[in-house]
CSV table of C-alpha atoms in Angstrom, one decimal:
chain,number,residue,atom,x,y,z
A,1408,MET,CA,194.3,374.4,130.2
A,1409,ALA,CA,195.2,377.2,127.6
A,1410,PHE,CA,195.6,380.5,129.3
A,1411,TYR,CA,193.9,383.5,127.7
A,1412,GLU,CA,194.6,387.1,128.7
A,1413,TYR,CA,191.1,388.4,129.5
A,1414,VAL,CA,192.4,391.5,131.3
A,1415,SER,CA,193.5,394.3,128.9
A,1416,GLU,CA,196.6,396.4,129.2
A,1417,GLU,CA,194.4,399.4,130.1
A,1418,GLN,CA,192.8,397.4,132.9
A,1419,LEU,CA,196.2,396.2,134.2
A,1420,THR,CA,197.3,399.8,134.4
A,1421,GLY,CA,194.1,400.6,136.3
A,1422,PHE,CA,194.8,397.7,138.7
A,1423,ASP,CA,198.3,399.2,139.4
A,1424,MET,CA,196.7,402.4,140.6
A,1425,TYR,CA,193.9,400.7,142.5
A,1426,LYS,CA,193.2,401.7,146.2
A,1427,TYR,CA,190.7,399.8,148.3
A,1428,SER,CA,187.7,402.0,149.4
A,1429,ALA,CA,184.8,400.5,151.2
A,1430,VAL,CA,182.2,401.5,153.8
A,1431,ASP,CA,180.6,399.0,156.2
A,1432,SER,CA,178.0,400.6,158.4
A,1433,ASN,CA,175.9,397.6,159.3
A,1434,PRO,CA,175.6,397.5,163.2
A,1435,LEU,CA,175.7,393.6,163.2
A,1436,SER,CA,178.9,393.7,161.2
A,1437,VAL,CA,180.6,396.6,163.0
A,1438,TYR,CA,179.7,395.7,166.6
A,1439,VAL,CA,179.4,391.9,166.5
A,1440,MET,CA,181.1,390.2,163.6
A,1441,HIS,CA,184.2,392.4,163.1
A,1442,PRO,CA,185.3,391.9,166.8
A,1443,PHE,CA,184.6,388.2,166.4
A,1444,TRP,CA,186.6,388.0,163.1
A,1445,ASN,CA,189.5,390.0,164.8
A,1446,SER,CA,189.7,387.3,167.4
A,1447,VAL,CA,189.5,384.4,164.9
A,1448,VAL,CA,192.2,385.8,162.6
A,1449,LYS,CA,194.7,385.7,165.5
A,1450,PHE,CA,194.5,381.9,165.4
A,1451,LEU,CA,195.5,381.6,161.8
A,1452,PRO,CA,199.1,380.9,160.9
A,1453,THR,CA,200.9,383.8,159.3
A,1454,TRP,CA,202.0,381.7,156.4
A,1455,LEU,CA,198.4,381.1,155.3
A,1456,ALA,CA,197.5,383.0,152.2
A,1457,PRO,CA,194.3,385.1,152.3
A,1458,ASN,CA,193.2,383.8,148.9
A,1459,LEU,CA,193.4,380.2,150.2
A,1460,ILE,CA,191.1,381.2,153.1
A,1461,THR,CA,188.7,382.8,150.6
A,1462,PHE,CA,188.7,379.7,148.4
A,1463,THR,CA,188.2,377.4,151.3
A,1464,GLY,CA,185.1,379.3,152.4
A,1465,PHE,CA,183.7,379.1,148.9
A,1466,ILE,CA,184.4,375.3,148.7
A,1467,PHE,CA,182.3,374.9,151.9
A,1468,LEU,CA,179.4,376.6,150.2
A,1469,VAL,CA,179.8,374.3,147.2
A,1470,LEU,CA,179.8,371.3,149.5
A,1471,ASN,CA,176.6,372.5,151.1
A,1472,PHE,CA,175.1,372.7,147.6
A,1473,LEU,CA,176.3,369.3,146.6
A,1474,MET,CA,175.1,367.7,149.9
A,1475,LEU,CA,171.6,369.1,149.5
A,1476,THR,CA,171.7,368.1,145.8
A,1477,PHE,CA,172.2,364.5,147.0
A,1478,PHE,CA,169.5,364.5,149.6
A,1479,ASP,CA,167.0,366.8,147.9
A,1480,TYR,CA,167.7,367.0,144.2
A,1481,ASP,CA,164.1,368.0,143.1
A,1482,PHE,CA,163.3,370.0,146.2
A,1483,TYR,CA,160.5,367.6,147.3
A,1484,ALA,CA,162.2,366.2,150.4
A,1485,SER,CA,160.7,368.8,152.8
A,1486,ALA,CA,157.2,368.3,151.5
A,1487,PRO,CA,154.6,366.3,153.5
A,1488,ASP,CA,154.6,362.5,152.9
A,1489,HIS,CA,158.2,362.6,151.5
A,1490,VAL,CA,161.4,361.2,153.0
A,1491,HIS,CA,162.9,364.2,154.7
A,1492,VAL,CA,166.6,365.3,154.7
A,1493,PRO,CA,168.3,363.8,157.8
A,1494,SER,CA,168.7,366.2,160.8
A,1495,TRP,CA,172.5,365.9,160.8
A,1496,VAL,CA,172.6,367.3,157.3
A,1497,TRP,CA,171.0,370.5,158.5
A,1498,ILE,CA,173.5,370.8,161.3
A,1499,VAL,CA,176.4,370.3,158.9
A,1500,ALA,CA,174.8,372.9,156.5
A,1501,GLY,CA,174.5,375.4,159.3
A,1502,LEU,CA,178.1,374.9,160.4
A,1503,LEU,CA,179.5,375.0,156.9
A,1504,ASN,CA,177.6,378.1,156.1
A,1505,PHE,CA,178.8,379.9,159.2
A,1506,ILE,CA,182.4,378.8,158.7
A,1507,ALA,CA,182.3,380.0,155.1
A,1508,TYR,CA,180.8,383.3,156.3
A,1509,THR,CA,183.6,383.6,158.9
A,1510,LEU,CA,186.3,382.8,156.4
A,1511,ASP,CA,184.9,385.4,154.1
A,1512,GLY,CA,185.2,387.9,157.0
A,1513,VAL,CA,188.7,387.1,158.0
A,1514,ASP,CA,190.4,386.8,154.6
A,1515,GLY,CA,190.9,390.5,154.3
A,1516,LYS,CA,192.1,390.8,157.9
A,1517,GLN,CA,194.6,388.1,157.2
A,1518,ALA,CA,195.8,390.0,154.2
A,1519,ARG,CA,196.4,393.1,156.2
A,1520,ARG,CA,198.0,391.1,159.0
A,1521,THR,CA,200.5,389.5,156.7
A,1522,ASN,CA,201.0,392.7,154.6
A,1523,SER,CA,199.8,390.7,151.5
A,1524,SER,CA,196.9,392.8,150.3
A,1525,THR,CA,196.6,393.0,146.5
A,1526,PRO,CA,193.9,394.0,144.0
A,1527,LEU,CA,193.8,390.3,143.1
A,1528,GLY,CA,192.7,389.4,146.6
A,1529,GLU,CA,189.7,391.7,146.4
A,1530,LEU,CA,188.8,390.6,142.9
A,1531,PHE,CA,189.1,386.9,143.9
A,1532,ASP,CA,186.9,387.5,147.0
A,1533,HIS,CA,184.1,389.4,145.3
A,1534,GLY,CA,184.3,387.2,142.2
A,1535,LEU,CA,183.6,384.1,144.3
A,1536,ASP,CA,180.9,386.0,146.3
A,1537,SER,CA,179.1,386.6,143.0
A,1538,TRP,CA,179.0,382.9,142.3
A,1539,ALA,CA,178.1,382.1,145.9
A,1540,CYS,CA,174.8,383.9,145.6
A,1541,VAL,CA,173.2,381.0,143.7
A,1542,PHE,CA,174.5,378.4,146.2
A,1543,PHE,CA,173.0,380.4,149.2
A,1544,VAL,CA,169.6,380.7,147.6
A,1545,VAL,CA,169.3,377.2,146.2
A,1546,THR,CA,170.6,375.4,149.3
A,1547,VAL,CA,168.3,377.2,151.8
A,1548,TYR,CA,165.4,376.5,149.4
A,1549,SER,CA,165.5,372.8,150.5
A,1550,ILE,CA,164.2,373.8,153.9
A,1551,PHE,CA,160.8,374.9,152.4
A,1552,GLY,CA,160.8,372.9,149.2
A,1553,ARG,CA,158.3,373.1,146.4
A,1554,VAL,CA,154.6,373.9,146.8
A,1555,GLU,CA,152.7,370.8,147.7
A,1556,ALA,CA,149.7,370.4,149.8
A,1557,GLY,CA,149.8,374.0,150.8
A,1558,ALA,CA,153.4,374.0,151.9
A,1559,GLY,CA,156.6,375.2,150.3
A,1560,VAL,CA,157.6,377.8,147.6
A,1561,GLY,CA,157.0,377.3,143.9
A,1562,VAL,CA,160.0,376.8,141.7
A,1563,ARG,CA,159.0,379.8,139.6
A,1564,THR,CA,158.7,381.9,142.7
A,1565,LEU,CA,162.2,380.8,143.7
A,1566,TYR,CA,163.5,381.7,140.3
A,1567,TYR,CA,162.4,385.3,140.7
A,1568,ILE,CA,163.6,385.4,144.3
A,1569,LEU,CA,167.0,384.2,143.0
A,1570,TRP,CA,167.0,387.2,140.6
A,1571,VAL,CA,166.2,389.6,143.4
A,1572,VAL,CA,169.2,388.3,145.3
A,1573,LEU,CA,171.4,388.5,142.2
A,1574,PHE,CA,170.5,392.1,141.4
A,1575,SER,CA,170.9,393.0,145.1
A,1576,PHE,CA,174.5,391.8,144.8
A,1577,ILE,CA,175.3,393.6,141.6
A,1578,LEU,CA,173.9,396.9,143.0
A,1579,SER,CA,176.9,397.2,145.4
A,1580,HIS,CA,179.3,396.9,142.5
A,1581,TRP,CA,177.2,399.2,140.3
A,1582,GLU,CA,177.6,401.7,143.2
A,1583,LYS,CA,181.3,401.4,143.2
A,1584,TYR,CA,181.5,401.6,139.4
A,1585,ASN,CA,179.8,405.0,139.7
A,1586,THR,CA,181.1,406.3,143.0
A,1587,GLY,CA,184.5,404.6,143.4
A,1588,VAL,CA,183.4,403.4,146.9
A,1589,LEU,CA,182.1,399.9,147.8
A,1590,PHE,CA,179.2,400.3,150.2
A,1591,LEU,CA,178.8,396.9,151.8
A,1592,PRO,CA,175.1,395.8,151.9
A,1593,TRP,CA,173.4,395.3,155.2
A,1594,GLY,CA,171.5,392.4,154.0
A,1595,TYR,CA,174.5,390.1,153.6
A,1596,ASP,CA,175.6,389.8,157.2
A,1597,ILE,CA,172.0,389.5,158.4
A,1598,SER,CA,171.1,386.8,155.9
A,1599,GLN,CA,174.3,384.8,156.6
A,1600,VAL,CA,173.7,384.7,160.4
A,1601,THR,CA,169.9,384.0,159.8
A,1602,MET,CA,170.6,381.2,157.4
A,1603,SER,CA,173.1,379.5,159.7
A,1604,LEU,CA,170.6,379.6,162.6
A,1605,VAL,CA,167.7,378.4,160.5
A,1606,TYR,CA,169.7,375.4,159.4
A,1607,ILE,CA,170.4,374.5,163.0
A,1608,VAL,CA,166.8,375.2,164.2
A,1609,THR,CA,165.5,373.0,161.4
A,1610,ALA,CA,167.7,370.1,162.6
A,1611,VAL,CA,166.1,370.5,166.1
A,1612,VAL,CA,162.4,371.1,165.3
A,1613,GLY,CA,162.2,369.4,161.9
A,1614,VAL,CA,161.0,370.8,158.5
A,1615,GLU,CA,157.4,370.1,159.6
A,1616,THR,CA,157.5,373.2,161.8
A,1617,TRP,CA,157.8,375.4,158.8
A,1618,TYR,CA,154.4,374.1,157.4
A,1619,ALA,CA,152.4,375.6,160.3
A,1620,PRO,CA,151.0,379.1,159.7
A,1621,ILE,CA,152.4,381.9,161.8
A,1622,PHE,CA,149.1,383.8,161.8
A,1623,MET,CA,145.9,382.8,160.0
A,1624,SER,CA,147.1,381.8,156.4
A,1625,PHE,CA,150.5,383.6,156.7
A,1626,HIS,CA,153.2,380.9,156.6
A,1627,TYR,CA,157.0,380.9,157.2
A,1628,ARG,CA,157.5,380.5,153.5
A,1629,ASP,CA,155.7,383.9,153.1
A,1630,LEU,CA,158.0,385.4,155.7
A,1631,PHE,CA,161.0,384.0,153.9
A,1632,THR,CA,159.9,385.6,150.6
A,1633,ILE,CA,158.9,389.0,152.3
A,1634,MET,CA,162.3,389.2,154.1
A,1635,ILE,CA,164.2,388.8,150.9
A,1636,LEU,CA,162.0,391.2,148.8
A,1637,GLY,CA,161.7,393.6,151.7
A,1638,CYS,CA,165.5,393.8,152.3
A,1639,ALA,CA,166.1,394.3,148.6
A,1640,PHE,CA,163.5,397.0,147.9
A,1641,THR,CA,163.4,398.9,151.2
A,1642,VAL,CA,167.1,398.7,152.2
A,1643,THR,CA,169.5,397.7,149.4
A,1644,LEU,CA,168.0,399.5,146.4
A,1645,PRO,CA,167.2,402.8,148.2
A,1646,MET,CA,170.6,403.0,149.8
A,1647,SER,CA,172.3,402.3,146.5
A,1648,LEU,CA,170.4,405.0,144.7
A,1649,TYR,CA,171.0,407.4,147.6
A,1650,ASN,CA,174.7,406.8,147.5
A,1651,VAL,CA,174.9,407.3,143.8
A,1652,PHE,CA,172.7,410.4,144.0
A,1653,LYS,CA,174.9,411.8,146.8
A,1654,ALA,CA,178.0,411.3,144.5
A,1655,TYR,CA,176.1,413.1,141.8
A,1656,ARG,CA,175.4,416.0,144.0
A,1657,LYS,CA,179.0,416.2,145.1
A,1658,ASN,CA,180.1,415.9,141.4
A,1659,THR,CA,182.2,412.9,142.2
A,1660,LEU,CA,180.5,410.4,139.8
A,1661,GLN,CA,182.9,408.2,137.8
A,1662,CYS,CA,180.7,408.2,134.8
A,1663,SER,CA,179.9,411.1,132.5
A,1664,SER,CA,176.4,410.2,131.3
A,1665,PHE,CA,173.2,408.4,132.3
A,1666,TYR,CA,173.9,405.8,129.7
A,1667,GLU,CA,177.4,405.1,131.0
A,1668,SER,CA,176.2,405.0,134.6
A,1669,PHE,CA,173.7,402.3,133.9
A,1670,LEU,CA,175.7,400.4,131.3
A,1671,PRO,CA,176.6,397.6,133.9
A,1672,PHE,CA,173.0,396.6,134.0
A,1673,LEU,CA,172.7,395.9,130.3
A,1674,SER,CA,174.1,392.4,130.3
A,1675,PRO,CA,172.4,391.2,133.5
A,1676,VAL,CA,169.0,392.5,132.2
A,1677,LEU,CA,169.5,390.7,128.9
A,1678,LEU,CA,170.4,387.5,130.8
A,1679,PHE,CA,167.2,387.9,132.9
A,1680,ILE,CA,165.1,388.4,129.7
A,1681,LEU,CA,166.6,385.3,128.0
A,1682,SER,CA,166.3,383.1,131.0
A,1683,THR,CA,162.8,384.3,131.8
A,1684,LEU,CA,161.7,383.7,128.2
A,1685,TRP,CA,163.0,380.1,128.5
A,1686,VAL,CA,161.2,379.6,131.8
A,1687,CYS,CA,157.9,381.0,130.6
A,1688,LEU,CA,157.8,379.6,127.1
A,1689,SER,CA,159.6,376.3,127.6
A,1690,PRO,CA,157.9,373.5,125.6
A,1691,SER,CA,158.6,370.9,128.3
A,1692,ASP,CA,158.2,373.3,131.3
A,1693,ILE,CA,161.9,373.0,132.1
A,1694,ILE,CA,161.8,374.9,135.4
A,1695,GLU,CA,159.5,372.2,136.8
A,1696,LYS,CA,161.6,369.3,135.5
A,1697,GLN,CA,165.1,370.6,136.2
A,1698,PRO,CA,164.9,373.6,138.6
A,1699,ARG,CA,168.3,373.0,140.3
A,1700,VAL,CA,170.2,372.8,137.1
A,1701,PHE,CA,168.4,375.9,135.7
A,1702,TYR,CA,169.2,377.9,138.8
A,1703,PHE,CA,172.8,376.9,138.7
A,1704,MET,CA,173.1,377.9,135.0
A,1705,VAL,CA,171.5,381.3,135.6
A,1706,GLY,CA,173.7,381.9,138.7
A,1707,THR,CA,176.9,380.9,137.0
A,1708,ALA,CA,176.2,383.1,133.9
A,1709,PHE,CA,175.4,386.0,136.2
A,1710,ALA,CA,178.6,385.5,138.1
A,1711,ASN,CA,180.6,385.6,134.9
A,1712,ILE,CA,179.0,388.9,133.9
A,1713,THR,CA,179.5,390.3,137.4
A,1714,CYS,CA,183.1,389.4,137.5
A,1715,LYS,CA,183.8,391.4,134.4
A,1716,LEU,CA,182.0,394.4,136.0
A,1717,ILE,CA,184.2,394.0,139.1
A,1718,VAL,CA,187.3,394.0,136.9
A,1719,CYS,CA,186.1,397.2,135.2
A,1720,GLN,CA,185.1,399.0,138.4
A,1721,MET,CA,188.4,398.1,140.1
A,1722,SER,CA,190.5,399.2,137.1
A,1723,LYS,CA,188.3,402.2,136.5
A,1724,THR,CA,187.7,401.2,132.8
A,1725,ARG,CA,184.5,401.3,130.8
A,1726,CYS,CA,182.1,398.4,131.4
A,1727,GLN,CA,181.6,396.1,128.4
A,1728,PRO,CA,178.1,396.8,126.9
A,1729,LEU,CA,177.5,393.1,126.1
A,1730,SER,CA,178.9,389.9,127.6
A,1731,TRP,CA,179.8,387.4,124.8
A,1732,LEU,CA,178.2,384.6,126.8
A,1733,LEU,CA,174.8,386.0,126.0
A,1734,LEU,CA,175.2,385.4,122.2
A,1735,PRO,CA,175.3,381.6,122.3
A,1736,MET,CA,172.6,381.7,125.1
A,1737,ALA,CA,170.3,383.7,122.8
A,1738,LEU,CA,170.8,381.0,120.1
A,1739,VAL,CA,170.1,378.2,122.7
A,1740,VAL,CA,166.9,380.0,123.8
A,1741,LEU,CA,165.8,380.6,120.2
A,1742,VAL,CA,166.2,376.9,119.3
A,1743,ILE,CA,164.3,375.9,122.4
A,1744,LEU,CA,161.4,378.3,121.8
A,1745,SER,CA,161.2,377.3,118.1
A,1746,GLY,CA,160.1,373.8,119.2
A,1747,LEU,CA,162.7,372.2,117.0
A,1748,ALA,CA,164.4,370.5,120.0
A,1749,GLN,CA,161.4,369.9,122.2
A,1750,HIS,CA,162.3,366.3,123.1
A,1751,TYR,CA,165.9,367.3,123.8
A,1752,GLU,CA,165.4,370.3,126.0
A,1753,THR,CA,166.7,368.7,129.2
A,1754,LEU,CA,169.8,367.5,127.3
A,1755,ILE,CA,170.4,370.9,125.8
A,1756,LEU,CA,170.0,372.5,129.3
A,1757,TYR,CA,172.6,370.1,130.7
A,1758,VAL,CA,175.1,370.7,127.8
A,1759,TRP,CA,174.6,374.5,128.0
A,1760,THR,CA,175.0,374.6,131.8
A,1761,ALA,CA,178.2,372.6,131.5
A,1762,ALA,CA,179.4,375.1,128.8
A,1763,VAL,CA,178.6,378.1,131.0
A,1764,ALA,CA,180.4,376.5,134.0
A,1765,LEU,CA,183.5,375.7,132.1
A,1766,ALA,CA,183.6,379.1,130.4
A,1767,HIS,CA,183.3,380.8,133.8
A,1768,ILE,CA,185.9,378.6,135.4
A,1769,HIS,CA,188.3,379.2,132.5
A,1770,TYR,CA,187.7,382.9,132.8
A,1771,GLY,CA,188.4,382.8,136.6
A,1772,VAL,CA,191.5,380.7,136.3
A,1773,CYS,CA,193.0,382.8,133.5
A,1774,VAL,CA,192.3,386.1,135.2
A,1775,VAL,CA,193.9,384.8,138.5
A,1776,HIS,CA,196.9,383.5,136.5
A,1777,GLN,CA,197.3,386.8,134.6
A,1778,LEU,CA,197.1,389.0,137.6
A,1779,SER,CA,199.4,386.8,139.6
A,1780,GLY,CA,202.0,387.2,136.9
A,1781,HIS,CA,201.4,390.9,136.7
A,1782,PHE,CA,201.8,391.5,140.4
A,1783,ASN,CA,204.6,388.8,140.6
A,1784,ILE,CA,202.8,386.8,143.4
A,1785,TYR,CA,201.4,383.4,143.9
A,1786,ALA,CA,197.7,383.3,144.2
A,1787,PHE,CA,197.6,380.7,147.0
A,1788,SER,CA,201.0,381.2,148.7
A,1789,LEU,CA,202.7,384.1,150.5
A,1790,LYS,CA,206.0,383.0,149.0
A,1791,LYS,CA,207.5,385.2,146.3
A,1792,PRO,CA,208.1,383.8,142.9
A,1793,SER,CA,211.8,383.4,141.9
A,1794,THR,CA,213.2,386.3,139.9
A,1795,ASP,CA,215.8,384.1,138.2
């Protein structure tokens, strides 16, 4: 693979001066999970690189996604009168999800324990977290599945729920871009513990349990939706705005104007507009035919945009106004909406999704390679490169 230097000299200089600054005030995290992670990290060998822990956790989430893709590709398996996902799959999903969450919690502790903390480690961690968002949402969707016979969640509804989760994630890094401090969102820890438990409970009681109404016509699917929307709009968004406003009052904002402050939202909003136009105006109703692939495409494109924002906020450089990935996507959406490729829309989606995934992987590999060389370290080993 040809390596390209995505990180500019100005950004490399910013990384050299970078100092980690984060605030975690979630009671679940502070009083329960951190003590647990402090115990777990003691069992890890001191030769184990933190980035390898991070990557292993991410791979577990990908395995969850692939496993549910095999057993429930179209999200119909949980619907009545369909062959359900085997109970053991939900147990494995719950365990893998919790292990991944635990590894995400101990990687930083392992870095401090082995005196191997670097800006690359934080970038690698948060970069994979941005991609993990789509795997979390799409995998847990299989518990409820599509709307059929009064059960499940519609694929369009899930599409908008996915976007709520994505914007909730980017809010934290928008905060840091403006304030210089990463305020860890409360919703993350709560959602991870909840999802892990729901997978295990589903294995015990069966997916049929989620069909029953909780009260009158209020179903578990409605609770699932309200919890995500409620957490985003009553906790995550207000706290983000408050933290940025507080920095403004203290005159400690990193940005000099309203435009510069909100510049990180330009590319994500354009991605939302393009993908939503495709969903709403698709000649073949692509979201109904290929929801899993479409979700993955959107989540991967979002992760690519977010990773570039993380690079900018860590290096304290100006955010790029427009991600180049949006230009070919705009062309793809234009061709689709014109009706010229109506009979090839699914093929175009598959090709474009593959292109987005490869572009994002190439970006990630190149950035890790470039920063590893810059800091004279190995990304997945604590050994030091030879100076000969």
